[in-house]
Each structure stands twice: as C-alpha cells, then as structure tokens.
Short mmCIF file of C-alpha atoms in Angstrom, two decimals:
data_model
loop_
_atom_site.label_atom_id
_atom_site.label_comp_id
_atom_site.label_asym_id
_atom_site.label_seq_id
_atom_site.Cartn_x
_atom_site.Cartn_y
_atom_site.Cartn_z
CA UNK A 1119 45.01 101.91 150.09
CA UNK A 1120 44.57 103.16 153.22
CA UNK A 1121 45.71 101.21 156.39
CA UNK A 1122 42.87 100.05 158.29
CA UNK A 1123 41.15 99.12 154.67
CA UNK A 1124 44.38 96.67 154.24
CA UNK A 1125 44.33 95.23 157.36
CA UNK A 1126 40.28 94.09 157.31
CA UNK A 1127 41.09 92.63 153.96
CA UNK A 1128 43.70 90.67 155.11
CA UNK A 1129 41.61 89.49 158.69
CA UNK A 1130 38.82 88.76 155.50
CA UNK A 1131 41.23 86.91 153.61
CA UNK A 1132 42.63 84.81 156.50
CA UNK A 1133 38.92 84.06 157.96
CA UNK A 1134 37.84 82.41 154.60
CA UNK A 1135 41.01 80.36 154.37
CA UNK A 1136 40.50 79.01 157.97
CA UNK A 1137 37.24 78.21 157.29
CA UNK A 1138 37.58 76.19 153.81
CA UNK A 1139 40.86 74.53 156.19
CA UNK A 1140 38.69 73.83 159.28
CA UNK A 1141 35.68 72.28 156.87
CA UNK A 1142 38.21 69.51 155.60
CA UNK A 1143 39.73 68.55 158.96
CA UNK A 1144 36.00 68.59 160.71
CA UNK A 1145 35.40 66.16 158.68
CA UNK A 1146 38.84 63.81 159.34
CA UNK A 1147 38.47 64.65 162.75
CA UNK A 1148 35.55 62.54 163.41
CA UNK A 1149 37.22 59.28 162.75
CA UNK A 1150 39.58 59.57 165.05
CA UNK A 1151 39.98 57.26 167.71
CA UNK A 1152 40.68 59.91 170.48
CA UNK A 1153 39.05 63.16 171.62
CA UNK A 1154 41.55 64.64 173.83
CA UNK A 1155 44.42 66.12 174.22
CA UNK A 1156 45.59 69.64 173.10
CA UNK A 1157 44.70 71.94 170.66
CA UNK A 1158 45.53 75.53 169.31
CA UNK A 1159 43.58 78.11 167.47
CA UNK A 1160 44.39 81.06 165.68
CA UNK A 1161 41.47 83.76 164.35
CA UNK A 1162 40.84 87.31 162.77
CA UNK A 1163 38.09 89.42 162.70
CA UNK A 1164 36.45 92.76 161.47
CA UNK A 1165 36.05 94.94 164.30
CA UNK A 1166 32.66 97.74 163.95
CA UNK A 1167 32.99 99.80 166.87
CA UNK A 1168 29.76 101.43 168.27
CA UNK A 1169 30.11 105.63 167.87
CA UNK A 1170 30.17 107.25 171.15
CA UNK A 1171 26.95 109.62 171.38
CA UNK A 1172 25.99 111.51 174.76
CA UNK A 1173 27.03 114.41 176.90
CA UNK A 1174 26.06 116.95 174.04
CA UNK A 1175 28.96 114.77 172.20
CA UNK A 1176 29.40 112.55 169.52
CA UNK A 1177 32.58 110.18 168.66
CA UNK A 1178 32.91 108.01 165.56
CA UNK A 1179 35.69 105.74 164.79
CA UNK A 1180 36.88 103.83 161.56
CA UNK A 1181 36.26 99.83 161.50
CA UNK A 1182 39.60 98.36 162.07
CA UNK A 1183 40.82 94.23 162.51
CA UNK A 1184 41.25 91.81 165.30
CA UNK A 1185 43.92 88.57 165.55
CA UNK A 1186 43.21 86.06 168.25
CA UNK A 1187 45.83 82.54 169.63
CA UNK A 1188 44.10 80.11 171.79
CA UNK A 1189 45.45 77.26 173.36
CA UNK A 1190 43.42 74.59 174.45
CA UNK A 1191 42.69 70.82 176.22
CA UNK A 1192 40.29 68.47 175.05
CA UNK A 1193 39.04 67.09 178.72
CA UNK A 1194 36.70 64.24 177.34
CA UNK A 1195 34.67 63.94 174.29
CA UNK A 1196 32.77 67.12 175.06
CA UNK A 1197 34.22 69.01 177.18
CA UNK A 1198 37.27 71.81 176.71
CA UNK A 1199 39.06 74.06 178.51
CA UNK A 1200 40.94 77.06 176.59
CA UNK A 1201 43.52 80.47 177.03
CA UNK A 1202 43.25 83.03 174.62
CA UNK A 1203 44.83 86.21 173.87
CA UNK A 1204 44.58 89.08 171.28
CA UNK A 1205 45.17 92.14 169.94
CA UNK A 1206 42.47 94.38 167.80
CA UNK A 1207 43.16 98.02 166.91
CA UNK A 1208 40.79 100.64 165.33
CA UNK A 1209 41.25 104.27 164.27
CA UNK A 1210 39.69 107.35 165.37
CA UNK A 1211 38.01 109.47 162.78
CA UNK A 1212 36.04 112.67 164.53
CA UNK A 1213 34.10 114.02 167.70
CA UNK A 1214 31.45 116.62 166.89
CA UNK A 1215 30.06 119.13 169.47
CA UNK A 1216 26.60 120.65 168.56
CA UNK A 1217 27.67 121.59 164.65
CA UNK A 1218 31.24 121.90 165.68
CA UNK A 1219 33.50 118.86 164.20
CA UNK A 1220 36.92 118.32 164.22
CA UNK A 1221 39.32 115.05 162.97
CA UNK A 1222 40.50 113.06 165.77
CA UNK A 1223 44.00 110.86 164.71
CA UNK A 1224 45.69 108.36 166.43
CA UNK A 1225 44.07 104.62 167.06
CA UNK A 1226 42.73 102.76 169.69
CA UNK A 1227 44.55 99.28 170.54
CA UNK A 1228 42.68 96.85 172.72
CA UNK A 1229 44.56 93.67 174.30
CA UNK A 1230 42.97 91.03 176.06
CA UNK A 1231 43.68 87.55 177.67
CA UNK A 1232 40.28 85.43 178.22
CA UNK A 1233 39.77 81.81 179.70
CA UNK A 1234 36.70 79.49 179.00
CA UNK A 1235 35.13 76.55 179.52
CA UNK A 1236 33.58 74.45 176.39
CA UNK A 1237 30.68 72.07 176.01
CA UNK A 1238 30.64 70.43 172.67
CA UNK A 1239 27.58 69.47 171.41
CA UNK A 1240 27.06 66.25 168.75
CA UNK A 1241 28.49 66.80 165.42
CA UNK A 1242 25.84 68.21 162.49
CA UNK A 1243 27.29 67.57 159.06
CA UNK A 1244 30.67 69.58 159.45
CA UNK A 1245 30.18 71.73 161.85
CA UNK A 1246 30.44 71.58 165.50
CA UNK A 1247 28.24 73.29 167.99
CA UNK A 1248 29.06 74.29 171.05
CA UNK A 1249 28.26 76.21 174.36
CA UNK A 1250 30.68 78.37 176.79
CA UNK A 1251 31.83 80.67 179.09
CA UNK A 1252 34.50 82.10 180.29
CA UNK A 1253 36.18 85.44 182.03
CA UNK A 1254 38.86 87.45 181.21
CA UNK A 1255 40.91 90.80 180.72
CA UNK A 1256 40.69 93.78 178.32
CA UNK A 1257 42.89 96.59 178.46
CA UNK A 1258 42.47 99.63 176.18
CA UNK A 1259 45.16 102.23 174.98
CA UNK A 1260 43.26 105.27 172.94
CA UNK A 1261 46.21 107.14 171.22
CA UNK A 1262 44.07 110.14 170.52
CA UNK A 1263 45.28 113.94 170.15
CA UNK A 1264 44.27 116.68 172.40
CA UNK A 1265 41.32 118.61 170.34
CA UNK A 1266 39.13 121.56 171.52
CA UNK A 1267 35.87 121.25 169.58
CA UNK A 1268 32.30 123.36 169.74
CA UNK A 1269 34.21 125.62 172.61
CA UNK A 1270 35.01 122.64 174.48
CA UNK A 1271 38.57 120.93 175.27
CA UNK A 1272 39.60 117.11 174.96
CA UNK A 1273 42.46 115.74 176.69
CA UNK A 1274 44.72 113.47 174.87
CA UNK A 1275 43.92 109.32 174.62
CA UNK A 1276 43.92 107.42 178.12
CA UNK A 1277 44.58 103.64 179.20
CA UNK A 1278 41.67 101.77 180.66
CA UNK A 1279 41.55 98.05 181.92
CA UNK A 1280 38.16 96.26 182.44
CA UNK A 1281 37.32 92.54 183.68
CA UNK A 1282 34.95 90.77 180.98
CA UNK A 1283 32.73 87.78 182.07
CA UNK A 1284 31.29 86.36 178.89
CA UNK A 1285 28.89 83.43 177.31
CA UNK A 1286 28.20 82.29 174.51
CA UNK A 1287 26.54 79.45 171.75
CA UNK A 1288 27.91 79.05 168.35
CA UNK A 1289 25.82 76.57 166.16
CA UNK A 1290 28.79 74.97 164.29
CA UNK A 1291 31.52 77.81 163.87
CA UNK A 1292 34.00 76.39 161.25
CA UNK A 1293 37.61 76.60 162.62
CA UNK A 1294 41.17 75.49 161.40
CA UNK A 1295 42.14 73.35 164.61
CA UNK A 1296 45.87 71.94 164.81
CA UNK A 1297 46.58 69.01 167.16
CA UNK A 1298 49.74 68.85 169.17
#
C-alpha cells in the first residue's frame, strides 16, 4: 500500500473514533457543574491540495494527512481561548509544460502554530456550535527534485513561511475533549 494511501486511512480511522468518543462525553459534559478550566484536543485530517495551474504550467500533488494538539481554557460558560499546532505533509506527483510532463518526488511538509478565540453557542442535541477566530503561523518545506520539463528548468523544493488570520463557524463539530 502505498504511503500517503496508509497514512489518510489511518487520519480516517482516528477521525471516526474521536467522533463516536466526543458524542458520549458531549453528552456527560452537560451535567457538569463547571464550565471552565482547561482542555486539550487532538485531530487528523485528509488534506486535498489545490493543483497549481498558471504561467504556461501545471503542478499536481497526491492527497496526503494532517495531525493537529490544541490546548485550551474554558474562560466562562461560552467563551474559550486555545494554542494549536500541527503538522500535515503531502506528496508531489508531476508538473506538465504545454504536452511536456515529467514526475516530480519528494513531499511537501507544512507546520503551523495558530491561536483563537471561541464563542460557544447553546448546546443542540450533542453537538456544540461554535464561532471563532484566530491568527497564526504556517511554514512550508517542499522537498521537490530539480526537473527540466517542456524546455524549461525547475529548481529544487524551497521553504516558505506565511502569517494566517482565520474565522470560522462550525454548527456542532463532534470532538473527543479531555479535561485536565
């Protein structure tokens, strides 16, 4: 199997156990006596990266995985604050100049560390809604080969870092939470 196949089952795998986890403690959760405090959160994901097409070029990658830690403070009833980093990596597959193509290998890795603010909206059923945003820091490391391709030439991968500013509104995400 290769690689990058075992890896999203396993992020697959490890999603669907956190969410049967996170239905049963939603629901405990609710009686408790006390909001606050802190919390930590660990998630996976399926990464589908957009193909680069312009400048007479076109780049496709492989889907690849994501794993995300969080560690957050209840303020109040509704409101959170929360520090997250993670790691998600996918592979490079080809670039293609006019009906020139040639395999790319090597992967690109991204990193990031992100902060937020939460606003936690009334409970429905299970689930809990919520609104945030937050900022934060994404660095990329493409481990690509040099390639020359449709007469032109490719340098090797590069290193970027970009700020991220970010909102969002998830209408009741299930998550495995553990209280410290």
């Amino acid at each position: 199997m290769p690689r990058h196949i075992f890896f999203v089952a396993i992020a697959a795998l490890f999603s669907l156990c956190v969410a049967n986890t996170a239905s049963a403690q939603d629901a405990s959760s609710t009686t408790s006596p006390s909001r606050t405090g802190w919390y930590g959160t660990l998630s996976g994901n399926w990464l589908v990266p957009r193909d680069y097409d312009g400048d007479g070029q076109e780049w496709k990658t492989y889907n690849g995985y994501g794993v995300y830690g969080a560690l957050g403070h209840r303020l109040n009833e509704t409101w959170r604050a929360e520090a997250e980093i993670g790691y998600g990596t996918v592979e490079n597959d080809r670039i293609s100049v006019g009906n020139s193509s040639s395999k790319v290998d090597g992967d690109i890795h991204y990193y990031s560390a992100t902060a937020a603010l939460y606003y936690d909206t009334p409970t429905l059923f299970s689930l809990q809604p919520y609104l945030g945003a937050g900022a934060g820091v994404v660095r990329q490391r493409n481990e690509r080969n040099a390639v020359s391709v449709g007469g032109r030439s490719f340098p090797e991968g590069s290193t970027s870092t970009d700020l991220t500013a970010f909102a969002e509104a998830m209408h009741g995400t299930p998550r495995l939470i553990a209280e410290l």
